[in-house]
Coordinates of N, CA and C in Angstrom, one line a residue:
X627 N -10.1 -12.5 -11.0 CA -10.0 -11.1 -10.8 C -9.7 -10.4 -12.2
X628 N -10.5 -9.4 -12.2 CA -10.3 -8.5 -13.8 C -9.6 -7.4 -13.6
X629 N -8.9 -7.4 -15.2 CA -7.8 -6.1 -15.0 C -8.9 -5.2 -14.9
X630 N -8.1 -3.9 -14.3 CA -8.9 -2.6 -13.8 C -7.7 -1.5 -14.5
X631 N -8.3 -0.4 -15.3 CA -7.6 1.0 -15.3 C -8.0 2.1 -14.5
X632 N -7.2 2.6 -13.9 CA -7.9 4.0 -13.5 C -7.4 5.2 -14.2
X633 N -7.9 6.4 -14.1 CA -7.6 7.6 -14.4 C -6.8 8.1 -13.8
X634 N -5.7 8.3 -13.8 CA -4.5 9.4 -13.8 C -5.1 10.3 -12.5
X635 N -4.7 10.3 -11.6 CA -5.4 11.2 -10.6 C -4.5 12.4 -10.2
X636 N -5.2 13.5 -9.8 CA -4.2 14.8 -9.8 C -3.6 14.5 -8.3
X637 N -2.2 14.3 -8.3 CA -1.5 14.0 -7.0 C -1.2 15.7 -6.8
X638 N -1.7 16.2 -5.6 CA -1.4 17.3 -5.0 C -0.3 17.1 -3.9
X639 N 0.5 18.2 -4.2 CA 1.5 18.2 -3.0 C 1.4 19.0 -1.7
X640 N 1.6 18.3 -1.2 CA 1.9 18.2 0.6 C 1.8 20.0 0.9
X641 N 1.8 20.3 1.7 CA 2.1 21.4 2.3 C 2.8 21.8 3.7
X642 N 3.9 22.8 3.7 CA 4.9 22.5 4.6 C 6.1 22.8 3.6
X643 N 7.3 22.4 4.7 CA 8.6 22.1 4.3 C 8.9 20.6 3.8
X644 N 9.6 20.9 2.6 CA 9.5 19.1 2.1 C 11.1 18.9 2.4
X645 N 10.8 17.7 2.8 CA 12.4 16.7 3.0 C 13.2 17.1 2.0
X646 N 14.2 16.5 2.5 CA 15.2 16.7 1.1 C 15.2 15.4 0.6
X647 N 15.9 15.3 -1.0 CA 16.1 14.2 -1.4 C 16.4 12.9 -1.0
X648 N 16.3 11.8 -1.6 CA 16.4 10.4 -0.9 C 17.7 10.7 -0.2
X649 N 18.7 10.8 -0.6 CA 20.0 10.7 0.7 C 19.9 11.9 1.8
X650 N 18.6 12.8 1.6 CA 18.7 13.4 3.0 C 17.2 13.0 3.8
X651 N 16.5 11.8 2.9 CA 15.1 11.9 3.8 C 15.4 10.5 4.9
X652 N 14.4 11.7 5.9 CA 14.6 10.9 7.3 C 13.5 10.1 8.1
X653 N 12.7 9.8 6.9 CA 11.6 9.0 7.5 C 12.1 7.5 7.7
X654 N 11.3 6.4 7.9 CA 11.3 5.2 8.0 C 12.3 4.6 7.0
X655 N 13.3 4.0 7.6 CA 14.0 3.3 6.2 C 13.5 1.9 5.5
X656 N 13.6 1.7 4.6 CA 13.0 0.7 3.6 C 13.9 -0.6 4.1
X657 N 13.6 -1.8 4.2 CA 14.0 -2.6 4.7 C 13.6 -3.7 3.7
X658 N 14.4 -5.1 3.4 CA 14.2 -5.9 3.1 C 14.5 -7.6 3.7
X659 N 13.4 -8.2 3.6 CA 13.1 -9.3 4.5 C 12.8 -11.0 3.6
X660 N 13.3 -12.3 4.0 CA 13.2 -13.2 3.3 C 12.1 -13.8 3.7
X661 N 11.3 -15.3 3.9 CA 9.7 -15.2 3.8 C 9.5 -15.6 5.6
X662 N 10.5 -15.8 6.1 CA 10.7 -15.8 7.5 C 10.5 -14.4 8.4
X663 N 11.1 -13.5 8.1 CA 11.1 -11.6 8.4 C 12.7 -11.8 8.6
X664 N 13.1 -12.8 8.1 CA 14.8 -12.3 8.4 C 15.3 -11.4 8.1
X665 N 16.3 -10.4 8.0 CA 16.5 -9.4 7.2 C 17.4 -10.0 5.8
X666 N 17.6 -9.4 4.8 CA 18.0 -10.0 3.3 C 18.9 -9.2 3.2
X667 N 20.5 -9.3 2.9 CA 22.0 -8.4 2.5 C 21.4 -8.2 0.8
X668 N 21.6 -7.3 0.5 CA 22.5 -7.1 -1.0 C 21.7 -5.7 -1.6
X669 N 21.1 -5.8 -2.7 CA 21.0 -4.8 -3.3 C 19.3 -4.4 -3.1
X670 N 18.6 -5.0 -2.6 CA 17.1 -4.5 -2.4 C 17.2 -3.2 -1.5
X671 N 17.5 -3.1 -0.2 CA 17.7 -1.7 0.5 C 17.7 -0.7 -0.6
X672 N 19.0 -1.0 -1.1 CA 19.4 0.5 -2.1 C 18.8 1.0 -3.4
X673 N 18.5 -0.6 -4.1 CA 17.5 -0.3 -4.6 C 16.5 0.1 -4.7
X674 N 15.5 0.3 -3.4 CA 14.3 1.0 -2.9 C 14.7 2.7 -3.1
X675 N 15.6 2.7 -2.1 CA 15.9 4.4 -2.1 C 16.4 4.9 -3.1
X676 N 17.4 4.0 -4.5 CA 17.7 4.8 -5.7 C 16.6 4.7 -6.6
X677 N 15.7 3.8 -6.5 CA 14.6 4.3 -7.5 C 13.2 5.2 -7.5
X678 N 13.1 5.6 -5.8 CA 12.2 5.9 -5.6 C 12.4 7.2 -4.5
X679 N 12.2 8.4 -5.1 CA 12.7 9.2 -4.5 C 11.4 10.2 -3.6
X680 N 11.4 10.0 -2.3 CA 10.3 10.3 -1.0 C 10.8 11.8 -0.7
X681 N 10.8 12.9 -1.6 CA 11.1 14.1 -1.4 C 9.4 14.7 -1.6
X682 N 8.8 14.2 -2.4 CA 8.0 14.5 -2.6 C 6.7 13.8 -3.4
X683 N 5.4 13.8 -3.5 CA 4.6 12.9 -4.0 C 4.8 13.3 -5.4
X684 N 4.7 14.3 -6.2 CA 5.4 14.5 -7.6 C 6.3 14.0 -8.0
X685 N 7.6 13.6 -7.1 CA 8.5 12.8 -7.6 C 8.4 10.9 -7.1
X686 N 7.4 11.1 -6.5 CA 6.9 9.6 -5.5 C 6.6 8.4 -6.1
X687 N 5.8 9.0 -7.4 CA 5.0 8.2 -8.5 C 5.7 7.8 -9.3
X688 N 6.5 8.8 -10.2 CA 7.4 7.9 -11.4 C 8.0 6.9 -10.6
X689 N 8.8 6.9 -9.2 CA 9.9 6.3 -8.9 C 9.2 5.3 -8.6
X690 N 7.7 4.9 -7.9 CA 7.4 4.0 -7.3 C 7.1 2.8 -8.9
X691 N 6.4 3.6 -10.2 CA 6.4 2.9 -11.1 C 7.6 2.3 -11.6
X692 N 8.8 3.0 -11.6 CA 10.0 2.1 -12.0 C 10.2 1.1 -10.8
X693 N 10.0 1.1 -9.3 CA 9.9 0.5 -8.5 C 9.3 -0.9 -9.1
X694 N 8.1 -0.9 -9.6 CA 6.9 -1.5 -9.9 C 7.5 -2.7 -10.8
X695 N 7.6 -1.8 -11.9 CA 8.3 -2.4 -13.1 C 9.8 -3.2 -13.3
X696 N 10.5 -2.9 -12.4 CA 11.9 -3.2 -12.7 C 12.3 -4.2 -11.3
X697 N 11.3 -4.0 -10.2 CA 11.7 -4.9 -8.9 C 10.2 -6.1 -8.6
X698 N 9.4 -5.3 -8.5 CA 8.1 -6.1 -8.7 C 7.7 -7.2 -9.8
X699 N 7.9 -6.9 -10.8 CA 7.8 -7.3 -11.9 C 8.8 -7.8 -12.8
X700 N 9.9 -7.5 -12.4 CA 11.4 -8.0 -13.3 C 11.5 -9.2 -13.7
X701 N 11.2 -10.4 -12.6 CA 11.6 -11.6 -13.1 C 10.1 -12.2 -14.4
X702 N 10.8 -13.6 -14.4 CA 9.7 -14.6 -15.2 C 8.6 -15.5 -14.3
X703 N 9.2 -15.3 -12.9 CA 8.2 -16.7 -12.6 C 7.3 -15.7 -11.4
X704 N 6.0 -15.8 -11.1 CA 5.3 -15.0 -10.0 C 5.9 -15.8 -9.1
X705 N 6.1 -16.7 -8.7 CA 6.5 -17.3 -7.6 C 7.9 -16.4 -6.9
X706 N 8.8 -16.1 -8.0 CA 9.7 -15.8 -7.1 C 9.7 -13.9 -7.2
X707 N 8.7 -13.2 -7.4 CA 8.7 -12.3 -7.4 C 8.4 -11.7 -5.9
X708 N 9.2 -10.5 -5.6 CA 8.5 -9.6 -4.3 C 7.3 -9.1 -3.9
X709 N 7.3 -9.2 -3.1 CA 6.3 -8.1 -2.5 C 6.6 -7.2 -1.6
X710 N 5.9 -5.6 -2.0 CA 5.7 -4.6 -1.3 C 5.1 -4.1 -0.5
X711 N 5.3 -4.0 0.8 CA 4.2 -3.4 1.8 C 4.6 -1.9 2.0
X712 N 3.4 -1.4 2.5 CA 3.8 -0.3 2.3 C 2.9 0.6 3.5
X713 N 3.4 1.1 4.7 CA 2.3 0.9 5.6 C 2.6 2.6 6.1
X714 N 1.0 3.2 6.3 CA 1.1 4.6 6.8 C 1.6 5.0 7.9
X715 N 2.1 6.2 8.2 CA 2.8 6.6 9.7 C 1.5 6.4 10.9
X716 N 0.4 6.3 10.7 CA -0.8 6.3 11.6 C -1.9 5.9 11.5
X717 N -2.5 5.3 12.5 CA -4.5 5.0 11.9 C -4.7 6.0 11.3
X718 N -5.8 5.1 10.2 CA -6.7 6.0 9.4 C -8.2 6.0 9.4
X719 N -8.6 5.4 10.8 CA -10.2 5.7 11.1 C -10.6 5.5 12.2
X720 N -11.5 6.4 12.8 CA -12.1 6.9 14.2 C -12.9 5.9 14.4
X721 N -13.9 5.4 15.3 CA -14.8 5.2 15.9 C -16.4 6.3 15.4
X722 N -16.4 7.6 15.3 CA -17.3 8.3 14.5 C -17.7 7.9 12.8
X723 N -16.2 6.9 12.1 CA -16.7 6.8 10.4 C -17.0 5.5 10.6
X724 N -17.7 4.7 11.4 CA -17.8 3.2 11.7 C -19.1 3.3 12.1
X725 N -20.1 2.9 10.8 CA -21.6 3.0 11.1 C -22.4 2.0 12.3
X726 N -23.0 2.3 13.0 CA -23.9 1.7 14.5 C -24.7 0.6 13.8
X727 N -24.9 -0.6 14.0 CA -25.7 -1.4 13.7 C -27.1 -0.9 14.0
X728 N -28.6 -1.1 13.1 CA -29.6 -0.6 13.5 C -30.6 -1.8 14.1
X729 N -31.5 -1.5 14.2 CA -32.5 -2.3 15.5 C -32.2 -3.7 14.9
X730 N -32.6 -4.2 14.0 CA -33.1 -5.3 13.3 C -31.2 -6.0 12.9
X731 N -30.3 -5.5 12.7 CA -29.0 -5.6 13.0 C -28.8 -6.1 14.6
X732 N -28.9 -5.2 15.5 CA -28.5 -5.8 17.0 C -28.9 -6.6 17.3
X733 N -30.5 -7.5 16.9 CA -31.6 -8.2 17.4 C -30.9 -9.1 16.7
X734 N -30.3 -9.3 15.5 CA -29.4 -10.8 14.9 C -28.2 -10.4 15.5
X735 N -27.8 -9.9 17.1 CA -26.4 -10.0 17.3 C -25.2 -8.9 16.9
X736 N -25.2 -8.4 15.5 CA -24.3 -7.9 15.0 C -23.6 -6.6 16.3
X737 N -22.8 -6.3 16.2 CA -22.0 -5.6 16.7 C -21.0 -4.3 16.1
X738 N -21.4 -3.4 15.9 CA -20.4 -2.2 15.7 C -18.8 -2.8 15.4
X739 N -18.9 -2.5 14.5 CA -16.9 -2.7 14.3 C -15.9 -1.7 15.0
X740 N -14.7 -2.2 15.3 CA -14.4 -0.7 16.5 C -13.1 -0.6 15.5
X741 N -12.8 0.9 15.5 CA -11.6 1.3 14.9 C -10.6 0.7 15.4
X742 N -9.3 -0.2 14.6 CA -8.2 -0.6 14.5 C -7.2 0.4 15.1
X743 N -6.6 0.5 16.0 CA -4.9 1.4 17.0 C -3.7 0.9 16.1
X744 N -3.9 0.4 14.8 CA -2.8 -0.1 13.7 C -2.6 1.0 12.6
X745 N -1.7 0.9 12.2 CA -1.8 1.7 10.7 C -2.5 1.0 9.7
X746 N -2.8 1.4 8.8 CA -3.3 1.0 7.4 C -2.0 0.7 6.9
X747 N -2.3 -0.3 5.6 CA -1.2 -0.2 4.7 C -1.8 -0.9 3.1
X748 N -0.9 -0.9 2.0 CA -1.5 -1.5 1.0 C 0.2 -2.3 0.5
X749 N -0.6 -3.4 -0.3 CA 0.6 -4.6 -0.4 C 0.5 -4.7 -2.2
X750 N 1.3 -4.9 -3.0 CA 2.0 -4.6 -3.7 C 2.8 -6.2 -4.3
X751 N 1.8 -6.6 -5.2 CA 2.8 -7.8 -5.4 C 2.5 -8.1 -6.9
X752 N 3.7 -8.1 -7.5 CA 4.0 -8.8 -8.9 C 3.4 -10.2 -9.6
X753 N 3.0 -9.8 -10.9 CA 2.2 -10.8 -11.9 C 2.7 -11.2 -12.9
X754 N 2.7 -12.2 -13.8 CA 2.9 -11.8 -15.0 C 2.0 -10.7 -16.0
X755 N 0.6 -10.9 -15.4 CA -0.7 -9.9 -16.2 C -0.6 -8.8 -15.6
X756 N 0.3 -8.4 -14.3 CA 0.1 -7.3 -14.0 C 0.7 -7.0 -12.6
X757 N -0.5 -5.8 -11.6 CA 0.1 -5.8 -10.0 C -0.5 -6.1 -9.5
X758 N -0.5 -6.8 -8.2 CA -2.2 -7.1 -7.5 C -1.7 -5.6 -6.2
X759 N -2.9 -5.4 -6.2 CA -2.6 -4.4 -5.0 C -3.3 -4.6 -4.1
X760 N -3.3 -4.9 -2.7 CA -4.4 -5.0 -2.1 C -4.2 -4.3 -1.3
X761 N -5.7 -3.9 -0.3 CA -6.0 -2.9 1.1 C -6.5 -3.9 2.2
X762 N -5.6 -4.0 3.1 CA -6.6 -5.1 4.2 C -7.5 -3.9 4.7
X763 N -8.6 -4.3 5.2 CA -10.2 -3.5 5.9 C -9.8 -3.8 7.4
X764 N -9.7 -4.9 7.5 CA -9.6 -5.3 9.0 C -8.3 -6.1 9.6
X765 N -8.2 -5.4 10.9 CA -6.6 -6.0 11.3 C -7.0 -7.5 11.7
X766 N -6.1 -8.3 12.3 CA -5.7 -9.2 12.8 C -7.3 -9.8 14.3
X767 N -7.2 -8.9 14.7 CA -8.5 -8.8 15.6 C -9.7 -8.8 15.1
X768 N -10.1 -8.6 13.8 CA -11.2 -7.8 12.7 C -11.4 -6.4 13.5
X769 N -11.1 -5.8 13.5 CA -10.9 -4.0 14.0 C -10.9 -3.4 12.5
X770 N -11.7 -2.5 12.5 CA -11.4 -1.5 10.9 C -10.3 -1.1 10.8
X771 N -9.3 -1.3 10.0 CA -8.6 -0.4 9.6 C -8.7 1.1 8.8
X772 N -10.1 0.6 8.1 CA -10.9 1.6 7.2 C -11.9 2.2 7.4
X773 N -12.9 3.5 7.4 CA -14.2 3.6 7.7 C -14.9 3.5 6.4
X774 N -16.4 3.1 6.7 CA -17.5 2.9 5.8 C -17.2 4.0 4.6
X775 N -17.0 4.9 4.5 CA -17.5 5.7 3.4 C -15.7 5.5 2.6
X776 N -14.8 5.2 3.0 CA -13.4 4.5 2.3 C -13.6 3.5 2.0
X777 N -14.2 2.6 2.6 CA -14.5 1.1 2.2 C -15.1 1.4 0.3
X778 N -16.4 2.2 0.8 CA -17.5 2.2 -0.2 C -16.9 2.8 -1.6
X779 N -15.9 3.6 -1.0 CA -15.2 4.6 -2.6 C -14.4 3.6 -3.1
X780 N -13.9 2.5 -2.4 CA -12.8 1.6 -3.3 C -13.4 0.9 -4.0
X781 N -14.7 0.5 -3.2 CA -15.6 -0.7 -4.0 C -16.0 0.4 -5.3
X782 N -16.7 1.8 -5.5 CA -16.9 2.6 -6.5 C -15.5 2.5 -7.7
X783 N -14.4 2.3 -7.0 CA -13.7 2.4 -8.0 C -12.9 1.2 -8.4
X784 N -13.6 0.2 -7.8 CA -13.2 -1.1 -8.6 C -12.5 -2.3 -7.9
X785 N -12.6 -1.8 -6.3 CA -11.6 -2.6 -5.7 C -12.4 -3.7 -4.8
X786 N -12.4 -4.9 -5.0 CA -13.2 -6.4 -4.3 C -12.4 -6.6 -3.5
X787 N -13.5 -7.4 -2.7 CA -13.1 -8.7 -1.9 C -13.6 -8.1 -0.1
X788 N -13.2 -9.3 1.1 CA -13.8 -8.9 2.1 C -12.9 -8.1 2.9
X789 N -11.8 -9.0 3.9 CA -11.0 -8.9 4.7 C -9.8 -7.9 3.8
X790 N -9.8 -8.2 2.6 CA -8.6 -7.4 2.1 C -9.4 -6.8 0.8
X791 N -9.2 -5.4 0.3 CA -10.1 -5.3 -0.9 C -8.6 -5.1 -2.0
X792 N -8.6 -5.5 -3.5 CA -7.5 -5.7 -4.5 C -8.2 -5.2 -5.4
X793 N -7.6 -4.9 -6.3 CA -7.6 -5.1 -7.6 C -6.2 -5.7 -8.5
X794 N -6.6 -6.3 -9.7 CA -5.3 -6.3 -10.3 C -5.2 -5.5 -11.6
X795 N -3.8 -4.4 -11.5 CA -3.8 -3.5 -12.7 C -2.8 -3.7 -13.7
X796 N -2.9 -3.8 -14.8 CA -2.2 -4.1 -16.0 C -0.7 -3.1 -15.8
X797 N -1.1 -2.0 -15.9 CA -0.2 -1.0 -16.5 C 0.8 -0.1 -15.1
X798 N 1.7 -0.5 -15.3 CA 2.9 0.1 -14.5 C 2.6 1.6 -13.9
X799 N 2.2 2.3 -14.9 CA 2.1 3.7 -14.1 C 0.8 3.8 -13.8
X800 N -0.3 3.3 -14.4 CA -1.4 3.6 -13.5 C -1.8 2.7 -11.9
X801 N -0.6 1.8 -11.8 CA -0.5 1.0 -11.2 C 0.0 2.3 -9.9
X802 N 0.9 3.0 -10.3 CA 1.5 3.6 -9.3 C 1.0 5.2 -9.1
X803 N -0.1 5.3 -10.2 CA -1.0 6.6 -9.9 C -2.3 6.1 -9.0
X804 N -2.5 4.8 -8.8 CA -3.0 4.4 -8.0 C -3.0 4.2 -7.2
X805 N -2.2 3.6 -6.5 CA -1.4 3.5 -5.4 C -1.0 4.8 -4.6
X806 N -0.3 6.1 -5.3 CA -0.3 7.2 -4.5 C -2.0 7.9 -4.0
X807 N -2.7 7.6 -4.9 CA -4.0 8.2 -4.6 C -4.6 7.4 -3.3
X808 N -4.0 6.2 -3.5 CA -4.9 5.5 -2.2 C -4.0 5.8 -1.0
X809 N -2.9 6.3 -1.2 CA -2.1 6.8 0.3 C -2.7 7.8 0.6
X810 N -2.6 9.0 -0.2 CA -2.9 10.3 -0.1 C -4.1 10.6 0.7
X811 N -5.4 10.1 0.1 CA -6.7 10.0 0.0 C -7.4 9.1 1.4
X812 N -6.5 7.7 0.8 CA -7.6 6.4 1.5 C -6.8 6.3 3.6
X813 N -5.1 5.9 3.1 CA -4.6 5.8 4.1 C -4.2 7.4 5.1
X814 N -4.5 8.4 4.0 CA -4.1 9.7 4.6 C -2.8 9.7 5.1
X815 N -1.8 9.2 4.5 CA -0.4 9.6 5.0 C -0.1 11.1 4.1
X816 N 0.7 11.7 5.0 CA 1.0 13.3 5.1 C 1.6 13.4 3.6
X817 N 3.2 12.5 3.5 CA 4.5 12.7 2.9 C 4.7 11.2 2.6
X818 N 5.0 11.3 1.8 CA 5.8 9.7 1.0 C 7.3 9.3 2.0
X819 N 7.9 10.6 2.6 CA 9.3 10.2 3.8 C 8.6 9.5 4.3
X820 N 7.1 10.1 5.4 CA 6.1 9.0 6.7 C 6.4 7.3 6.2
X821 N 6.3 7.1 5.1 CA 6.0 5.6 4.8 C 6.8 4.8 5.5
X822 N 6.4 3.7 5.6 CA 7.7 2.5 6.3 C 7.5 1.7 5.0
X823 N 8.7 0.7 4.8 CA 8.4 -0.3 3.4 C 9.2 -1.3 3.9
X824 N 8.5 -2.6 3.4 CA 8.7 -3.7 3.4 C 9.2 -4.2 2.1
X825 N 10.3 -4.9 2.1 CA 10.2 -5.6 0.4 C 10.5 -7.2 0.8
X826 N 9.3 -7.9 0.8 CA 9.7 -9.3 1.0 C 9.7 -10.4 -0.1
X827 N 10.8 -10.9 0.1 CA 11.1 -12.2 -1.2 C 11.3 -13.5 -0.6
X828 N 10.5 -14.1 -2.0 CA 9.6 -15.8 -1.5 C 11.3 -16.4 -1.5
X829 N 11.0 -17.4 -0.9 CA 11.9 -18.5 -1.1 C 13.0 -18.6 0.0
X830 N 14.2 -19.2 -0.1 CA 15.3 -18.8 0.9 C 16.3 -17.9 0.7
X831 N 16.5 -17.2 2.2 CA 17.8 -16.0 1.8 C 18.7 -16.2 3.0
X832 N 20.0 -15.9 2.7 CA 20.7 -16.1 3.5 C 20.2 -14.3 4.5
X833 N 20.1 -14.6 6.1 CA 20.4 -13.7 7.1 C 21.7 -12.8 6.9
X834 N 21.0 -11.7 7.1 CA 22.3 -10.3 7.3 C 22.9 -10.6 8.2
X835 N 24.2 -10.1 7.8 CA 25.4 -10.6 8.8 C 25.6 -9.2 9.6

């Protein structure tokens, strides 16, 4: 896989009333888990909410890039580095963006893909060359989690593969100007509070007491 840049994308803010700052936002709390889903004691929790502040997508980006950089990316070995999930408050595609297979399609069998009742999400994991970011397309069932014309814009802007589409990005902040564009845009979450997060680390942890 080749490193990829993107362009700096204009993150527009939400409309409405915005949360308050991380000690007053009331969305999903960020959670941290060992490679079992046990839950993990110590400083990952708080570290999520002190670096990354979900008041707003303006303030979403720097935090998620120090996120990136300082939790993602901190250690030496990829092995023992985290990963981030990061999954939207709701599905992000109908049965209407999921193109009908045509004559010569049905006659070899193929079958219409049906929209996924899952959220979308994008995963978030540390390199030494960089981030890998990926988008799974299809849940657990193969159900879209994505429609054709989202599929087609990732592949325009650089993002491979089948079941899951990635790229890997060198640079910390466009790592995380990226990443909010594909919430905003791809997953269509409202507010960076909506998110749920996962932070899971390889190896063994002792269970929260």
């Amino acid at each position: 896989m080749t490193a990829s840049h993107a362009p700096a994308p204009h993150v527009p803010e939400p409309t409405g009333p915005l949360p308050a700052a991380p000690s007053g936002v009331t969305g999903p709390p960020s959670r941290v888990t060992g490679p079992g889903g046990e839950a993990v004691p110590g400083e990952g929790v708080q570290d999520l909410d002190a670096l990354v502040d979900r008041g707003s997508w303006a303030r979403f980006t720097p935090g998620l890039e120090r996120l990136v950089g300082q939790v993602l990316r901190g250690g030496q070995d990829d092995a023992a580095r985290p990963t981030l999930l990061l999954t939207a408050p709701a599905p992000a595609v109908s049965a209407s963006e999921l193109a009908v297979p045509g004559l010569v399609g049905r006659l070899m069998g193929r079958r219409a893909l049906l929209p996924s009742p899952e959220a979308p999400s994008v995963v978030l994991t540390g390199r030494r060359e960089g981030t890998e970011v990926g988008v799974p397309v299809l849940d657990s069932q193969g159900r879209a989690l994505l429609g054709d014309a989202a599929r087609s814009e990732l592949s325009l802007l650089g993002w491979a593969g089948g079941e899951v589409m990635s790229r890997l990005i060198v640079d910390d902040a466009t790592t995380a100007q990226a990443v909010t564009r594909l919430l905003i845009e791809t997953l269509r979450v409202p507010h960076p509070a909506d998110l749920d997060w996962l932070l899971s680390w390889p190896g063994p942890h002792a269970t929260a007491p």
